[in-house]
PDB file of C-alpha atoms in Angstrom:
ATOM      1  CA  UNK A   1     -77.764 -18.676 -31.311  1.00 73.00           C
ATOM      2  CA  UNK A   2     -79.686 -15.775 -32.521  1.00 84.00           C
ATOM      3  CA  UNK A   3     -79.280 -12.624 -30.389  1.00 93.00           C
ATOM      4  CA  UNK A   4     -82.047 -10.413 -29.591  1.00 95.00           C
ATOM      5  CA  UNK A   5     -81.614  -7.032 -31.385  1.00 96.00           C
ATOM      6  CA  UNK A   6     -83.314  -4.089 -29.469  1.00 96.00           C
ATOM      7  CA  UNK A   7     -82.391  -1.053 -31.573  1.00 92.00           C
ATOM      8  CA  UNK A   8     -80.468  -0.362 -34.686  1.00 91.00           C
ATOM      9  CA  UNK A   9     -79.392   2.358 -36.981  1.00 88.00           C
ATOM     10  CA  UNK A  10     -76.695   3.340 -39.499  1.00 87.00           C
ATOM     11  CA  UNK A  11     -74.073   3.756 -36.707  1.00 88.00           C
ATOM     12  CA  UNK A  12     -75.007   1.466 -33.894  1.00 90.00           C
ATOM     13  CA  UNK A  13     -76.751  -1.583 -32.676  1.00 94.00           C
ATOM     14  CA  UNK A  14     -78.154  -2.470 -29.149  1.00 95.00           C
ATOM     15  CA  UNK A  15     -78.626  -5.977 -28.234  1.00 96.00           C
ATOM     16  CA  UNK A  16     -79.674  -8.031 -25.287  1.00 97.00           C
ATOM     17  CA  UNK A  17     -76.690  -9.612 -23.540  1.00 96.00           C
ATOM     18  CA  UNK A  18     -77.216 -13.096 -22.087  1.00 94.00           C
ATOM     19  CA  UNK A  19     -76.191 -13.521 -18.477  1.00 93.00           C
ATOM     20  CA  UNK A  20     -72.820 -15.364 -18.050  1.00 91.00           C
ATOM     21  CA  UNK A  21     -71.598 -14.437 -21.477  1.00 94.00           C
ATOM     22  CA  UNK A  22     -68.344 -12.391 -21.848  1.00 93.00           C
ATOM     23  CA  UNK A  23     -69.085  -9.021 -23.611  1.00 92.00           C
ATOM     24  CA  UNK A  24     -65.752  -9.605 -25.664  1.00 90.00           C
ATOM     25  CA  UNK A  25     -63.110 -12.403 -26.148  1.00 86.00           C
ATOM     26  CA  UNK A  26     -61.395 -13.168 -22.965  1.00 85.00           C
ATOM     27  CA  UNK A  27     -58.751 -15.810 -21.759  1.00 85.00           C
ATOM     28  CA  UNK A  28     -61.505 -18.344 -21.097  1.00 86.00           C
ATOM     29  CA  UNK A  29     -62.189 -18.721 -24.949  1.00 84.00           C
ATOM     30  CA  UNK A  30     -65.990 -19.017 -24.198  1.00 89.00           C
ATOM     31  CA  UNK A  31     -68.416 -17.635 -26.697  1.00 91.00           C
ATOM     32  CA  UNK A  32     -68.589 -13.876 -26.470  1.00 93.00           C
ATOM     33  CA  UNK A  33     -71.151 -11.390 -27.448  1.00 96.00           C
ATOM     34  CA  UNK A  34     -69.017  -9.222 -29.749  1.00 94.00           C
ATOM     35  CA  UNK A  35     -67.995 -12.173 -31.826  1.00 95.00           C
ATOM     36  CA  UNK A  36     -71.356 -13.700 -31.910  1.00 95.00           C
ATOM     37  CA  UNK A  37     -73.071 -10.471 -32.907  1.00 95.00           C
ATOM     38  CA  UNK A  38     -70.354  -9.476 -35.582  1.00 95.00           C
ATOM     39  CA  UNK A  39     -70.935 -13.024 -36.993  1.00 94.00           C
ATOM     40  CA  UNK A  40     -74.795 -12.732 -36.997  1.00 95.00           C
ATOM     41  CA  UNK A  41     -74.694  -9.177 -38.568  1.00 94.00           C
ATOM     42  CA  UNK A  42     -71.894 -10.204 -40.925  1.00 94.00           C
ATOM     43  CA  UNK A  43     -69.758  -7.191 -40.300  1.00 94.00           C
ATOM     44  CA  UNK A  44     -67.175  -6.155 -37.839  1.00 94.00           C
ATOM     45  CA  UNK A  45     -68.521  -4.274 -34.857  1.00 95.00           C
ATOM     46  CA  UNK A  46     -66.799  -2.013 -32.260  1.00 93.00           C
ATOM     47  CA  UNK A  47     -67.098  -2.373 -28.464  1.00 90.00           C
ATOM     48  CA  UNK A  48     -68.482   0.828 -26.873  1.00 89.00           C
ATOM     49  CA  UNK A  49     -68.828  -0.094 -23.173  1.00 86.00           C
ATOM     50  CA  UNK A  50     -68.691  -3.160 -21.055  1.00 85.00           C
ATOM     51  CA  UNK A  51     -70.949  -5.202 -18.759  1.00 90.00           C
ATOM     52  CA  UNK A  52     -69.463  -7.694 -16.284  1.00 89.00           C
ATOM     53  CA  UNK A  53     -69.888 -11.281 -17.330  1.00 91.00           C
ATOM     54  CA  UNK A  54     -72.730 -12.165 -14.875  1.00 92.00           C
ATOM     55  CA  UNK A  55     -74.798  -9.115 -15.997  1.00 94.00           C
ATOM     56  CA  UNK A  56     -77.349  -9.299 -18.670  1.00 96.00           C
ATOM     57  CA  UNK A  57     -79.305  -6.776 -20.582  1.00 96.00           C
ATOM     58  CA  UNK A  58     -78.653  -3.867 -22.938  1.00 97.00           C
ATOM     59  CA  UNK A  59     -75.199  -3.552 -24.643  1.00 95.00           C
ATOM     60  CA  UNK A  60     -74.436  -1.053 -27.481  1.00 93.00           C
ATOM     61  CA  UNK A  61     -71.963  -1.744 -30.348  1.00 94.00           C
ATOM     62  CA  UNK A  62     -70.822   0.548 -32.911  1.00 93.00           C
ATOM     63  CA  UNK A  63     -70.872  -0.070 -36.767  1.00 94.00           C
ATOM     64  CA  UNK A  64     -67.904   2.086 -37.832  1.00 92.00           C
ATOM     65  CA  UNK A  65     -64.618   3.136 -36.275  1.00 91.00           C
ATOM     66  CA  UNK A  66     -65.934   6.647 -36.282  1.00 89.00           C
ATOM     67  CA  UNK A  67     -69.112   5.697 -34.564  1.00 88.00           C
ATOM     68  CA  UNK A  68     -66.960   3.725 -31.957  1.00 89.00           C
ATOM     69  CA  UNK A  69     -65.036   6.762 -30.935  1.00 88.00           C
ATOM     70  CA  UNK A  70     -68.051   9.116 -30.729  1.00 85.00           C
ATOM     71  CA  UNK A  71     -70.174   6.706 -28.919  1.00 85.00           C
ATOM     72  CA  UNK A  72     -67.514   5.799 -26.586  1.00 83.00           C
ATOM     73  CA  UNK A  73     -66.871   9.399 -25.746  1.00 82.00           C
ATOM     74  CA  UNK A  74     -70.554  10.030 -25.113  1.00 79.00           C
ATOM     75  CA  UNK A  75     -70.820   7.066 -22.728  1.00 77.00           C
ATOM     76  CA  UNK A  76     -67.797   8.237 -20.773  1.00 75.00           C
ATOM     77  CA  UNK A  77     -69.149  11.758 -20.617  1.00 71.00           C
ATOM     78  CA  UNK A  78     -72.357  10.607 -19.127  1.00 68.00           C
ATOM     79  CA  UNK A  79     -74.356  11.660 -22.031  1.00 73.00           C
ATOM     80  CA  UNK A  80     -76.678   8.721 -21.990  1.00 83.00           C
ATOM     81  CA  UNK A  81     -78.578   7.688 -19.001  1.00 88.00           C
ATOM     82  CA  UNK A  82     -78.234   3.939 -17.957  1.00 90.00           C
ATOM     83  CA  UNK A  83     -80.482   2.253 -15.522  1.00 95.00           C
ATOM     84  CA  UNK A  84     -80.168  -1.209 -13.915  1.00 98.00           C
ATOM     85  CA  UNK A  85     -82.709  -3.564 -12.089  1.00 98.00           C
ATOM     86  CA  UNK A  86     -81.376  -5.575  -9.203  1.00 98.00           C
ATOM     87  CA  UNK A  87     -82.832  -8.007  -6.561  1.00 98.00           C
ATOM     88  CA  UNK A  88     -81.118  -7.283  -3.416  1.00 98.00           C
ATOM     89  CA  UNK A  89     -80.677  -9.955  -0.685  1.00 97.00           C
ATOM     90  CA  UNK A  90     -82.357  -7.765   2.136  1.00 97.00           C
ATOM     91  CA  UNK A  91     -84.165  -4.428   2.512  1.00 96.00           C
ATOM     92  CA  UNK A  92     -83.114  -0.936   2.553  1.00 97.00           C
ATOM     93  CA  UNK A  93     -84.134   1.480   5.110  1.00 94.00           C
ATOM     94  CA  UNK A  94     -84.569   4.523   2.841  1.00 96.00           C
ATOM     95  CA  UNK A  95     -86.664   3.495  -0.167  1.00 96.00           C
ATOM     96  CA  UNK A  96     -84.934   5.947  -2.431  1.00 97.00           C
ATOM     97  CA  UNK A  97     -81.669   7.951  -2.243  1.00 97.00           C
ATOM     98  CA  UNK A  98     -78.239   8.484  -3.482  1.00 98.00           C
ATOM     99  CA  UNK A  99     -75.022   6.627  -2.371  1.00 98.00           C
ATOM    100  CA  UNK A 100     -71.570   8.329  -2.730  1.00 98.00           C
ATOM    101  CA  UNK A 101     -68.676   6.166  -1.764  1.00 97.00           C
ATOM    102  CA  UNK A 102     -65.046   5.870  -2.681  1.00 98.00           C
ATOM    103  CA  UNK A 103     -63.912   2.645  -4.354  1.00 97.00           C
ATOM    104  CA  UNK A 104     -60.398   1.071  -4.612  1.00 97.00           C
ATOM    105  CA  UNK A 105     -59.654  -1.620  -7.119  1.00 95.00           C
ATOM    106  CA  UNK A 106     -57.269  -4.457  -6.193  1.00 93.00           C
ATOM    107  CA  UNK A 107     -55.543  -5.467  -9.506  1.00 90.00           C
ATOM    108  CA  UNK A 108     -54.228  -8.697  -8.117  1.00 91.00           C
ATOM    109  CA  UNK A 109     -57.622  -9.835  -6.989  1.00 93.00           C
ATOM    110  CA  UNK A 110     -59.847  -8.100  -9.505  1.00 91.00           C
ATOM    111  CA  UNK A 111     -62.175  -6.895  -6.607  1.00 94.00           C
ATOM    112  CA  UNK A 112     -63.079  -3.413  -5.459  1.00 96.00           C
ATOM    113  CA  UNK A 113     -63.958  -2.178  -1.975  1.00 96.00           C
ATOM    114  CA  UNK A 114     -65.307   0.985  -0.417  1.00 96.00           C
ATOM    115  CA  UNK A 115     -62.505   2.870   1.128  1.00 96.00           C
ATOM    116  CA  UNK A 116     -61.623   6.325   2.617  1.00 95.00           C
ATOM    117  CA  UNK A 117     -61.751   9.231   0.278  1.00 95.00           C
ATOM    118  CA  UNK A 118     -58.081   9.936   1.322  1.00 95.00           C
ATOM    119  CA  UNK A 119     -56.833   6.635   0.119  1.00 95.00           C
ATOM    120  CA  UNK A 120     -54.372   6.671  -2.793  1.00 94.00           C
ATOM    121  CA  UNK A 121     -56.195   5.506  -5.909  1.00 93.00           C
ATOM    122  CA  UNK A 122     -59.627   5.741  -4.439  1.00 95.00           C
ATOM    123  CA  UNK A 123     -62.266   6.916  -7.131  1.00 96.00           C
ATOM    124  CA  UNK A 124     -65.647   8.541  -6.240  1.00 97.00           C
ATOM    125  CA  UNK A 125     -68.557   6.416  -7.010  1.00 96.00           C
ATOM    126  CA  UNK A 126     -72.053   7.702  -7.205  1.00 96.00           C
ATOM    127  CA  UNK A 127     -75.434   5.883  -7.922  1.00 96.00           C
ATOM    128  CA  UNK A 128     -78.998   6.693  -7.332  1.00 97.00           C
ATOM    129  CA  UNK A 129     -81.545   4.071  -6.409  1.00 98.00           C
ATOM    130  CA  UNK A 130     -85.202   3.543  -5.913  1.00 98.00           C
ATOM    131  CA  UNK A 131     -86.919   0.473  -4.256  1.00 98.00           C
ATOM    132  CA  UNK A 132     -89.644  -0.635  -6.622  1.00 98.00           C
ATOM    133  CA  UNK A 133     -91.010  -3.668  -4.774  1.00 98.00           C
ATOM    134  CA  UNK A 134     -90.337  -5.826  -1.913  1.00 98.00           C
ATOM    135  CA  UNK A 135     -91.236  -9.450  -1.045  1.00 98.00           C
ATOM    136  CA  UNK A 136     -90.504 -12.530   1.204  1.00 97.00           C
ATOM    137  CA  UNK A 137     -89.002 -15.682  -0.374  1.00 96.00           C
ATOM    138  CA  UNK A 138     -88.284 -18.730   1.991  1.00 94.00           C
ATOM    139  CA  UNK A 139     -88.552 -16.256   4.912  1.00 95.00           C
ATOM    140  CA  UNK A 140     -85.782 -14.034   3.281  1.00 96.00           C
ATOM    141  CA  UNK A 141     -86.710 -10.429   2.574  1.00 97.00           C
ATOM    142  CA  UNK A 142     -85.900  -9.261  -1.034  1.00 98.00           C
ATOM    143  CA  UNK A 143     -85.981  -5.838  -2.786  1.00 98.00           C
ATOM    144  CA  UNK A 144     -86.443  -5.082  -6.452  1.00 98.00           C
ATOM    145  CA  UNK A 145     -84.461  -1.957  -7.045  1.00 98.00           C
ATOM    146  CA  UNK A 146     -83.760   0.462  -9.931  1.00 98.00           C
ATOM    147  CA  UNK A 147     -80.206   1.699 -10.115  1.00 98.00           C
ATOM    148  CA  UNK A 148     -78.908   4.726 -12.186  1.00 95.00           C
ATOM    149  CA  UNK A 149     -75.342   5.243 -12.321  1.00 91.00           C
ATOM    150  CA  UNK A 150     -73.575   8.768 -12.344  1.00 90.00           C
ATOM    151  CA  UNK A 151     -70.263   7.201 -12.515  1.00 89.00           C
ATOM    152  CA  UNK A 152     -68.937   3.920 -13.990  1.00 86.00           C
ATOM    153  CA  UNK A 153     -66.506   2.365 -11.663  1.00 92.00           C
ATOM    154  CA  UNK A 154     -65.240  -1.296 -11.623  1.00 92.00           C
ATOM    155  CA  UNK A 155     -68.120  -3.492 -10.045  1.00 95.00           C
ATOM    156  CA  UNK A 156     -69.616  -0.327  -8.733  1.00 96.00           C
ATOM    157  CA  UNK A 157     -73.236  -1.529  -8.233  1.00 97.00           C
ATOM    158  CA  UNK A 158     -72.110  -4.812  -6.701  1.00 96.00           C
ATOM    159  CA  UNK A 159     -69.688  -3.202  -4.236  1.00 97.00           C
ATOM    160  CA  UNK A 160     -72.091  -0.486  -3.092  1.00 98.00           C
ATOM    161  CA  UNK A 161     -75.029  -2.573  -2.497  1.00 98.00           C
ATOM    162  CA  UNK A 162     -73.071  -4.803  -0.558  1.00 97.00           C
ATOM    163  CA  UNK A 163     -71.414  -2.173   1.395  1.00 97.00           C
ATOM    164  CA  UNK A 164     -74.884  -0.821   2.204  1.00 97.00           C
ATOM    165  CA  UNK A 165     -76.072  -3.979   3.625  1.00 96.00           C
ATOM    166  CA  UNK A 166     -78.159  -5.491   0.864  1.00 97.00           C
ATOM    167  CA  UNK A 167     -75.981  -7.344  -1.770  1.00 98.00           C
ATOM    168  CA  UNK A 168     -77.245  -8.552  -4.986  1.00 97.00           C
ATOM    169  CA  UNK A 169     -78.872 -12.064  -5.344  1.00 97.00           C
ATOM    170  CA  UNK A 170     -76.255 -14.556  -6.598  1.00 95.00           C
ATOM    171  CA  UNK A 171     -73.263 -12.431  -6.521  1.00 96.00           C
ATOM    172  CA  UNK A 172     -70.573 -14.850  -5.635  1.00 94.00           C
ATOM    173  CA  UNK A 173     -67.919 -12.194  -5.247  1.00 94.00           C
ATOM    174  CA  UNK A 174     -69.673  -9.603  -2.870  1.00 96.00           C
ATOM    175  CA  UNK A 175     -72.696 -11.317  -1.481  1.00 96.00           C
ATOM    176  CA  UNK A 176     -71.492 -13.020   1.675  1.00 94.00           C
ATOM    177  CA  UNK A 177     -74.924 -13.212   3.350  1.00 94.00           C
ATOM    178  CA  UNK A 178     -76.637 -15.711   0.904  1.00 92.00           C
ATOM    179  CA  UNK A 179     -75.942 -19.295   0.395  1.00 91.00           C
ATOM    180  CA  UNK A 180     -74.763 -19.775  -3.250  1.00 88.00           C
ATOM    181  CA  UNK A 181     -75.735 -23.431  -3.851  1.00 88.00           C
ATOM    182  CA  UNK A 182     -78.282 -23.475  -6.740  1.00 84.00           C
ATOM    183  CA  UNK A 183     -79.032 -19.694  -6.803  1.00 88.00           C
ATOM    184  CA  UNK A 184     -78.713 -19.509 -10.706  1.00 89.00           C
ATOM    185  CA  UNK A 185     -77.557 -16.208 -12.197  1.00 93.00           C
ATOM    186  CA  UNK A 186     -76.659 -12.891 -10.564  1.00 96.00           C
ATOM    187  CA  UNK A 187     -79.706 -10.736 -10.345  1.00 97.00           C
ATOM    188  CA  UNK A 188     -78.288  -7.543 -12.017  1.00 98.00           C
ATOM    189  CA  UNK A 189     -79.811  -6.382 -15.413  1.00 98.00           C
ATOM    190  CA  UNK A 190     -79.082  -3.540 -17.636  1.00 97.00           C
ATOM    191  CA  UNK A 191     -82.689  -2.629 -18.444  1.00 97.00           C
ATOM    192  CA  UNK A 192     -83.008   0.849 -19.893  1.00 96.00           C
ATOM    193  CA  UNK A 193     -80.720   3.238 -21.902  1.00 93.00           C
ATOM    194  CA  UNK A 194     -81.910   6.715 -22.831  1.00 89.00           C
ATOM    195  CA  UNK A 195     -80.095   9.270 -24.742  1.00 83.00           C
ATOM    196  CA  UNK A 196     -79.532  11.032 -28.040  1.00 77.00           C
ATOM    197  CA  UNK A 197     -77.336  10.283 -30.863  1.00 69.00           C
ATOM    198  CA  UNK A 198     -75.881  13.401 -32.467  1.00 65.00           C
ATOM    199  CA  UNK A 199     -77.033  12.393 -35.975  1.00 63.00           C
ATOM    200  CA  UNK A 200     -80.504  12.142 -34.672  1.00 61.00           C
ATOM    201  CA  UNK A 201     -82.949  15.106 -33.878  1.00 62.00           C
ATOM    202  CA  UNK A 202     -85.032  12.916 -31.475  1.00 65.00           C
ATOM    203  CA  UNK A 203     -83.673  10.930 -28.575  1.00 76.00           C
ATOM    204  CA  UNK A 204     -84.173   7.212 -27.841  1.00 82.00           C
ATOM    205  CA  UNK A 205     -85.156   4.814 -25.051  1.00 90.00           C
ATOM    206  CA  UNK A 206     -84.134   1.255 -25.353  1.00 94.00           C
ATOM    207  CA  UNK A 207     -85.532  -1.230 -22.750  1.00 96.00           C
ATOM    208  CA  UNK A 208     -85.104  -4.824 -21.888  1.00 96.00           C
ATOM    209  CA  UNK A 209     -86.717  -6.838 -19.007  1.00 97.00           C
ATOM    210  CA  UNK A 210     -85.423  -9.852 -17.166  1.00 96.00           C
ATOM    211  CA  UNK A 211     -87.774 -12.706 -16.605  1.00 92.00           C
ATOM    212  CA  UNK A 212     -85.722 -15.519 -14.824  1.00 93.00           C
ATOM    213  CA  UNK A 213     -85.510 -16.277 -11.240  1.00 93.00           C
ATOM    214  CA  UNK A 214     -85.501 -14.235  -8.740  1.00 96.00           C
ATOM    215  CA  UNK A 215     -86.959 -11.455 -11.119  1.00 97.00           C
ATOM    216  CA  UNK A 216     -89.936 -13.658 -11.675  1.00 96.00           C
ATOM    217  CA  UNK A 217     -90.715 -12.939  -8.120  1.00 97.00           C
ATOM    218  CA  UNK A 218     -91.580  -9.523  -9.059  1.00 97.00           C
ATOM    219  CA  UNK A 219     -93.300 -10.083 -12.381  1.00 95.00           C
ATOM    220  CA  UNK A 220     -96.348  -8.021 -11.620  1.00 95.00           C
ATOM    221  CA  UNK A 221     -94.174  -5.024 -10.875  1.00 96.00           C
ATOM    222  CA  UNK A 222     -91.984  -5.590 -13.874  1.00 96.00           C
ATOM    223  CA  UNK A 223     -94.999  -5.641 -16.009  1.00 94.00           C
ATOM    224  CA  UNK A 224     -95.808  -2.113 -14.894  1.00 95.00           C
ATOM    225  CA  UNK A 225     -92.531  -0.756 -16.226  1.00 90.00           C
TER     226      UNK A 225
END
């Protein structure tokens, strides 16, 4: 398959990750983005950051070992602004705001949960959100939300949206409100990456918009972004 390249320079390449594809080789042995992109570009690429397997959208890879170290450092330091689009199963009372929670990852189950700040191993998780549109589908309220992460915790967006009463459409791990039969992909998409590479004088803004169900229910609003 030919992957959609969104941005490229001498040090990095940004590509659109298909939903359901692992970002890198894993124990399933399924085709992964890192291997496919390296083969397509005919060069070995380095992993800069990760996206959960069900999540689609923008991912960045490094072209050299030096760039891999520098880009990873910038990502971890919050030097780049990453924004996501999500369709939530429900509505939020406040149409914009910030959630600050403490998350604990259970290594045995590979699940995270919101816990007390005093719990040993708990990590602070902060995200900012804005409701872009709302609709009713089969008598079920749905919300299109833009989310910007201030921290990058395990399953952070998925855990926090669920904890605040509006889990992500199709999230088989954290959405206990929605029947999962025939729902398709999980509706979480990495849609915008903004930042500045130290070798460039000007910043960059990379965008990628989803189009499948349930995002298609909000096609008019997505067309305005």
